[in-house]
Short mmCIF file of C-alpha atoms in Angstrom, two decimals:
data_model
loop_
_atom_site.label_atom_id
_atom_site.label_comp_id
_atom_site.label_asym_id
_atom_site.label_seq_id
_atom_site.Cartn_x
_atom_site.Cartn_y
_atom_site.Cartn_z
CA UNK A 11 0.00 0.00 0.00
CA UNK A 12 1.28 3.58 -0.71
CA UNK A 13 2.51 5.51 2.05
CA UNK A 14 0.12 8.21 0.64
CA UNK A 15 -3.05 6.32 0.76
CA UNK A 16 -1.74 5.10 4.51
CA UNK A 17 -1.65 8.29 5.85
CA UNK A 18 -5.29 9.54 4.04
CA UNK A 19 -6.77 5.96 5.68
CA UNK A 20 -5.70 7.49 8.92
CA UNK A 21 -7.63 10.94 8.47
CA UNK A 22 -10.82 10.17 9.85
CA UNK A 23 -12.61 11.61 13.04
CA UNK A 24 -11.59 8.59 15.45
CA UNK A 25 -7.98 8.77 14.70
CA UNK A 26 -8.09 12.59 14.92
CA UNK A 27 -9.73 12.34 18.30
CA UNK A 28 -7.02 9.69 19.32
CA UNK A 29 -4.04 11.41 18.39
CA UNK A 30 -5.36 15.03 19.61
CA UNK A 31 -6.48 13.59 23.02
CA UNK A 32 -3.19 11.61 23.45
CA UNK A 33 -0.91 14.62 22.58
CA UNK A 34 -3.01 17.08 25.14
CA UNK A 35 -2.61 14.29 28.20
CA UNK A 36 1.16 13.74 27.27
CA UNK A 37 1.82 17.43 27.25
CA UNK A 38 -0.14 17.42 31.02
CA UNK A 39 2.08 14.57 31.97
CA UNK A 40 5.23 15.75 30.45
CA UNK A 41 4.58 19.20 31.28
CA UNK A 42 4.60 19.17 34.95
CA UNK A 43 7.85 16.78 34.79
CA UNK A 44 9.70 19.10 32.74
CA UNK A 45 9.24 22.00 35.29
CA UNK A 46 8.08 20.29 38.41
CA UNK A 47 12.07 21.23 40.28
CA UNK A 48 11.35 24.71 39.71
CA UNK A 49 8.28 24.32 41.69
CA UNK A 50 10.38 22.20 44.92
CA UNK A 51 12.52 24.74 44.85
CA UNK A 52 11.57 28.09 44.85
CA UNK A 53 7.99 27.63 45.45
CA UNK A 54 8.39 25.09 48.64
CA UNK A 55 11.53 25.71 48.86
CA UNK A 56 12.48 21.76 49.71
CA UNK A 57 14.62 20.68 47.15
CA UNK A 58 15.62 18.02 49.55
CA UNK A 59 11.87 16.54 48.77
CA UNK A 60 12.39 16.78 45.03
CA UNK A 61 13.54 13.46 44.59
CA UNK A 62 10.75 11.48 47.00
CA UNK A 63 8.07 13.46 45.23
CA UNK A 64 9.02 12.61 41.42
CA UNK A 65 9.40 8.46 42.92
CA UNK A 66 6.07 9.64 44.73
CA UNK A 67 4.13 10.46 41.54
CA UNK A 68 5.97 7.74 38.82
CA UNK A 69 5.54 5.10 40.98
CA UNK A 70 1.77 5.81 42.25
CA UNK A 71 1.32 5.95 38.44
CA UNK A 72 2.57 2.54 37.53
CA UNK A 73 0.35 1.70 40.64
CA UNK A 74 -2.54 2.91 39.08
CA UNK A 75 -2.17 1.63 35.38
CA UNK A 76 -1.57 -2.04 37.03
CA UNK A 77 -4.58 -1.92 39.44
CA UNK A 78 -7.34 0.23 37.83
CA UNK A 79 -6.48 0.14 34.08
CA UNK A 80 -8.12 -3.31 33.32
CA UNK A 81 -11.29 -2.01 34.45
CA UNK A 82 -11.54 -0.71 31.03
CA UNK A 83 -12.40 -4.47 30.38
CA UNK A 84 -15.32 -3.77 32.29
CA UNK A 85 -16.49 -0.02 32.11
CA UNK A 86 -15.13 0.59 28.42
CA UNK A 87 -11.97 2.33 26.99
CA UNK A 88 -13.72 5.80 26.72
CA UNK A 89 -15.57 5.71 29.96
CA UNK A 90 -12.49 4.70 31.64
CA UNK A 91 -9.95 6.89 30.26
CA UNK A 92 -12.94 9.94 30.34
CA UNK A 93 -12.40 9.31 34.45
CA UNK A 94 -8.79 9.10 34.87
CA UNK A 95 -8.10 12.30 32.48
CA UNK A 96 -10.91 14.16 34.66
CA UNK A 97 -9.61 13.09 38.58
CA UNK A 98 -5.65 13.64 37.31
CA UNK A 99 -6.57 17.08 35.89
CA UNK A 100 -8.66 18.11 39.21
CA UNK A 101 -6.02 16.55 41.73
CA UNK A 102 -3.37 18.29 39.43
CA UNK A 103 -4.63 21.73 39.57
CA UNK A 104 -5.87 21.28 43.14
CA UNK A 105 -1.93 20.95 44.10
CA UNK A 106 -1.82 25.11 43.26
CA UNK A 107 -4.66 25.61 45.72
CA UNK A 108 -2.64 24.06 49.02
CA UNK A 109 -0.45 26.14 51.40
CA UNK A 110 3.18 25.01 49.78
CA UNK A 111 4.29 24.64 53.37
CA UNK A 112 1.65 22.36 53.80
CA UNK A 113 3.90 19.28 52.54
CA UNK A 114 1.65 16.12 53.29
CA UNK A 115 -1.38 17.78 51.64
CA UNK A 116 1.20 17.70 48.58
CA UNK A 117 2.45 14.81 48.74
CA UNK A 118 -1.05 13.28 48.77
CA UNK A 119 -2.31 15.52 46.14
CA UNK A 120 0.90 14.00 44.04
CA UNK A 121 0.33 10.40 45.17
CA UNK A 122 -3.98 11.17 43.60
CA UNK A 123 -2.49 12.87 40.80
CA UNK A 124 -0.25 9.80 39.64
CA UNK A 125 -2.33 7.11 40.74
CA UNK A 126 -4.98 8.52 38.54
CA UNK A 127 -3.48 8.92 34.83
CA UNK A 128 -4.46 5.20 34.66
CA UNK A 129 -6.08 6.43 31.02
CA UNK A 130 -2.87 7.01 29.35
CA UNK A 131 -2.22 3.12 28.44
CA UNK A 132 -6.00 2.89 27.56
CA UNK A 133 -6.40 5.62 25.29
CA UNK A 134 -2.92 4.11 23.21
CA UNK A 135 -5.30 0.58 23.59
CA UNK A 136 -8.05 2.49 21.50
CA UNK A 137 -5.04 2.49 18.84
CA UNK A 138 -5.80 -0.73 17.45
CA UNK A 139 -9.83 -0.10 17.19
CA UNK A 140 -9.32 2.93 15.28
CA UNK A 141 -6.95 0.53 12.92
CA UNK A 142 -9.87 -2.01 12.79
CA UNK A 143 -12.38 1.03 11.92
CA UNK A 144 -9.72 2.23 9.16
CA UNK A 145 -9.72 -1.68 7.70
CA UNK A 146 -13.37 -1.85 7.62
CA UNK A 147 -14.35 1.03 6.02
CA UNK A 148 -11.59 1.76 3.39
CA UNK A 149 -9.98 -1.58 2.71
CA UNK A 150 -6.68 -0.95 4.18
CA UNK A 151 -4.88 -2.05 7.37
CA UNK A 152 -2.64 1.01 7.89
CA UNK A 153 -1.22 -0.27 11.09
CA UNK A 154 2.47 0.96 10.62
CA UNK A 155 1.45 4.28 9.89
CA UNK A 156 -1.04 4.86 12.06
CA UNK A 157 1.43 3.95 15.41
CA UNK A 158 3.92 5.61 13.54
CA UNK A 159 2.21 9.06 13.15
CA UNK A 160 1.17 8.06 16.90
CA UNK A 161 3.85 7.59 17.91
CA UNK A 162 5.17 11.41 16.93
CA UNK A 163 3.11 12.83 18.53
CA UNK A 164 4.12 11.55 21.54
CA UNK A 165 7.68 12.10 20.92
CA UNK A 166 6.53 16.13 19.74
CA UNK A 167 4.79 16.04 23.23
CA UNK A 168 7.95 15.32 25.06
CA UNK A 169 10.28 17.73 22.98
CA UNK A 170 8.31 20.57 22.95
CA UNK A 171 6.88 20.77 26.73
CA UNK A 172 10.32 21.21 28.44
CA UNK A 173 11.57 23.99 26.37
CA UNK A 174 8.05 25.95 26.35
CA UNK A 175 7.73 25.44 30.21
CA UNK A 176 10.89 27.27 30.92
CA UNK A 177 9.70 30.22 28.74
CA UNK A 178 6.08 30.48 29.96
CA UNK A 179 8.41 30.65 33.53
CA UNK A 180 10.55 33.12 32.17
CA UNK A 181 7.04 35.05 31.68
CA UNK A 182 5.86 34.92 34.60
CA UNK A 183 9.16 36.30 36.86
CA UNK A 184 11.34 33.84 37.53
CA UNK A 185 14.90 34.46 37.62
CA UNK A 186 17.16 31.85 38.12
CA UNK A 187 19.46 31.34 41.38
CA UNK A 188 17.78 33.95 43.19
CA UNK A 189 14.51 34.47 45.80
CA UNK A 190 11.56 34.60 43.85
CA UNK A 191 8.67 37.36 43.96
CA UNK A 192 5.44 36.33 45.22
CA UNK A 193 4.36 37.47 41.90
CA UNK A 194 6.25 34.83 40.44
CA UNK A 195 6.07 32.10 42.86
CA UNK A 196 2.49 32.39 42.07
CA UNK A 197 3.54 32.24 38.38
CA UNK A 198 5.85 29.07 38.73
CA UNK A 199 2.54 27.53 40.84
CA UNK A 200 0.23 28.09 37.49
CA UNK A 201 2.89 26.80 34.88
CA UNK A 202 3.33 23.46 37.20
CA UNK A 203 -0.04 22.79 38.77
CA UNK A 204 -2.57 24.43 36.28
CA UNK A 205 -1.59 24.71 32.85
CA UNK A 206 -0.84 20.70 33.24
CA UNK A 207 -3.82 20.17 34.93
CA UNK A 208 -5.56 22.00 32.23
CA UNK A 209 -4.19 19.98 29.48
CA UNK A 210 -5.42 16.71 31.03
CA UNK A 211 -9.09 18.11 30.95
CA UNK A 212 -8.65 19.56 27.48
CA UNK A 213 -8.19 16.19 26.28
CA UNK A 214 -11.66 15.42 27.45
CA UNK A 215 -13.09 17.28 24.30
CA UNK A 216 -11.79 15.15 21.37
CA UNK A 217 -12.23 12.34 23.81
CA UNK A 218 -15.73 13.23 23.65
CA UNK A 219 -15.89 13.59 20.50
CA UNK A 220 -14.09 10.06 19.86
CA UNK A 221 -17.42 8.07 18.25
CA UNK A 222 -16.56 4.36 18.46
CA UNK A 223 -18.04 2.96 21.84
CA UNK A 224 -16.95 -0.83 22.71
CA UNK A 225 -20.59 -2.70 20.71
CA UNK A 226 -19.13 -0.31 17.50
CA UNK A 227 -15.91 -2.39 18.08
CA UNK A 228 -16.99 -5.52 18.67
CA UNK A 229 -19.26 -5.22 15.58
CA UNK A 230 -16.44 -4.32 13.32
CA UNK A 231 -14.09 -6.98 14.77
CA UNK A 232 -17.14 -9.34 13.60
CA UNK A 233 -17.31 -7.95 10.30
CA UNK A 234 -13.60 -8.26 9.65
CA UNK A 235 -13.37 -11.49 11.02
CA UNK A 236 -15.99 -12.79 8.85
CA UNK A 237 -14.80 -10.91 5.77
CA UNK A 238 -11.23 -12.98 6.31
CA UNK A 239 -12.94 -16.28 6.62
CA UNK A 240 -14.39 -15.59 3.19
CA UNK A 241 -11.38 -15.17 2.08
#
């Protein structure tokens, strides 16, 4: 198959929905990562916590994903994921709302923030149903492209965020090596706890907007299955 009819089998509303909702959540995720320090230590002002807090939120994370992602076996892909991008976006943001003194309201907002992303694996799951959905309606299983151009947008996600976090930072007041204004403590707070917070609820409009519920999947899966044992 041409690369060029590959990539126009993947231009349809599902995959559009996948990839936009995926890149949004990644740039939440990534986001906060990239410019989380700057928040331990000049907002908090605990850099010795910097370390326990990153293991804090990776590793409630991989707790999540292994104990609540299968219950997309149960609930659905989109219901599930529609959840988990919701409660890490509100635990997120509700990190800028607590006292940064206050350090085991933080550590438990980071603990709900991780343990909820759960979706992220899910929503990459809803991958192969959009390839299914590609096969069924135009003839052509476009798997290689469609992880592929998938695939960059995770890895655009992940180059991009650092460098525009520091900037947006550089906006707001801070100045490096030195005691920070209130003004832009307050600043460093948005560009770590909101702005990634808001990026995991964005992604709740194209997941909305995502139109193949699990009985549209099974009923394709059917269709292809029987198409094959024509063949």
């Amino acid at each position: 198959i041409p690369i060029i009819q590959s990539f126009k089998a993947c231009i349809n509303r599902p995959f559009l929905c996948l990839f936009a909702l995926n890149s949004l959540a990644l740039v939440g995720k990534f986001g906060q990562a990239g410019v989380a320090m700057y928040y331990y230590r000049y907002v908090m002002q605990r850099s010795d916590l910097a370390a326990l807090l990153m293991v804090l939120l990776n590793g409630s994370t991989a707790v999540g994903i292994f104990l609540f992602a299968r219950l997309s076996k149960h609930f659905g892909k989109k219901p599930t994921t529609i959840v988990s991008f919701l409660l890490a976006g509100v635990f997120q943001m509700a990190i800028y709302f607590v006292d940064y003194k206050n350090v085991v309201m933080i550590m438990i907002l980071t603990v709900c923030s991780g343990i909820t992303r759960f979706g992220l694996p899910v929503a990459t799951a809803m991958l192969a149903d959009v390839i299914d959905y590609v096969e069924d309606e135009k003839g052509i299983r476009a798997d290689g492209t469609a992880y592929s151009v998938y695939s960059f947008g995770t890895k655009l996600s992940s180059a991009l965020v650092g460098t525009v976090g520091v900037l947006l930072l550089t906006k707001v007041g801070y100045v490096a090596n030195a005691v920070q204004t209130a003004s832009a403590m307050n600043g460093i707070n948005i560009v770590v706890n909101i702005l990634p917070g808001a990026c995991w609820l964005l992604a709740l409009i194209p997941l909305f907007l995502y139109n193949l519920d699990e009985k549209k999947c099974v009923e394709i899966r059917e269709h292809l299955d029987a198409r094959e044992d024509v063949e």
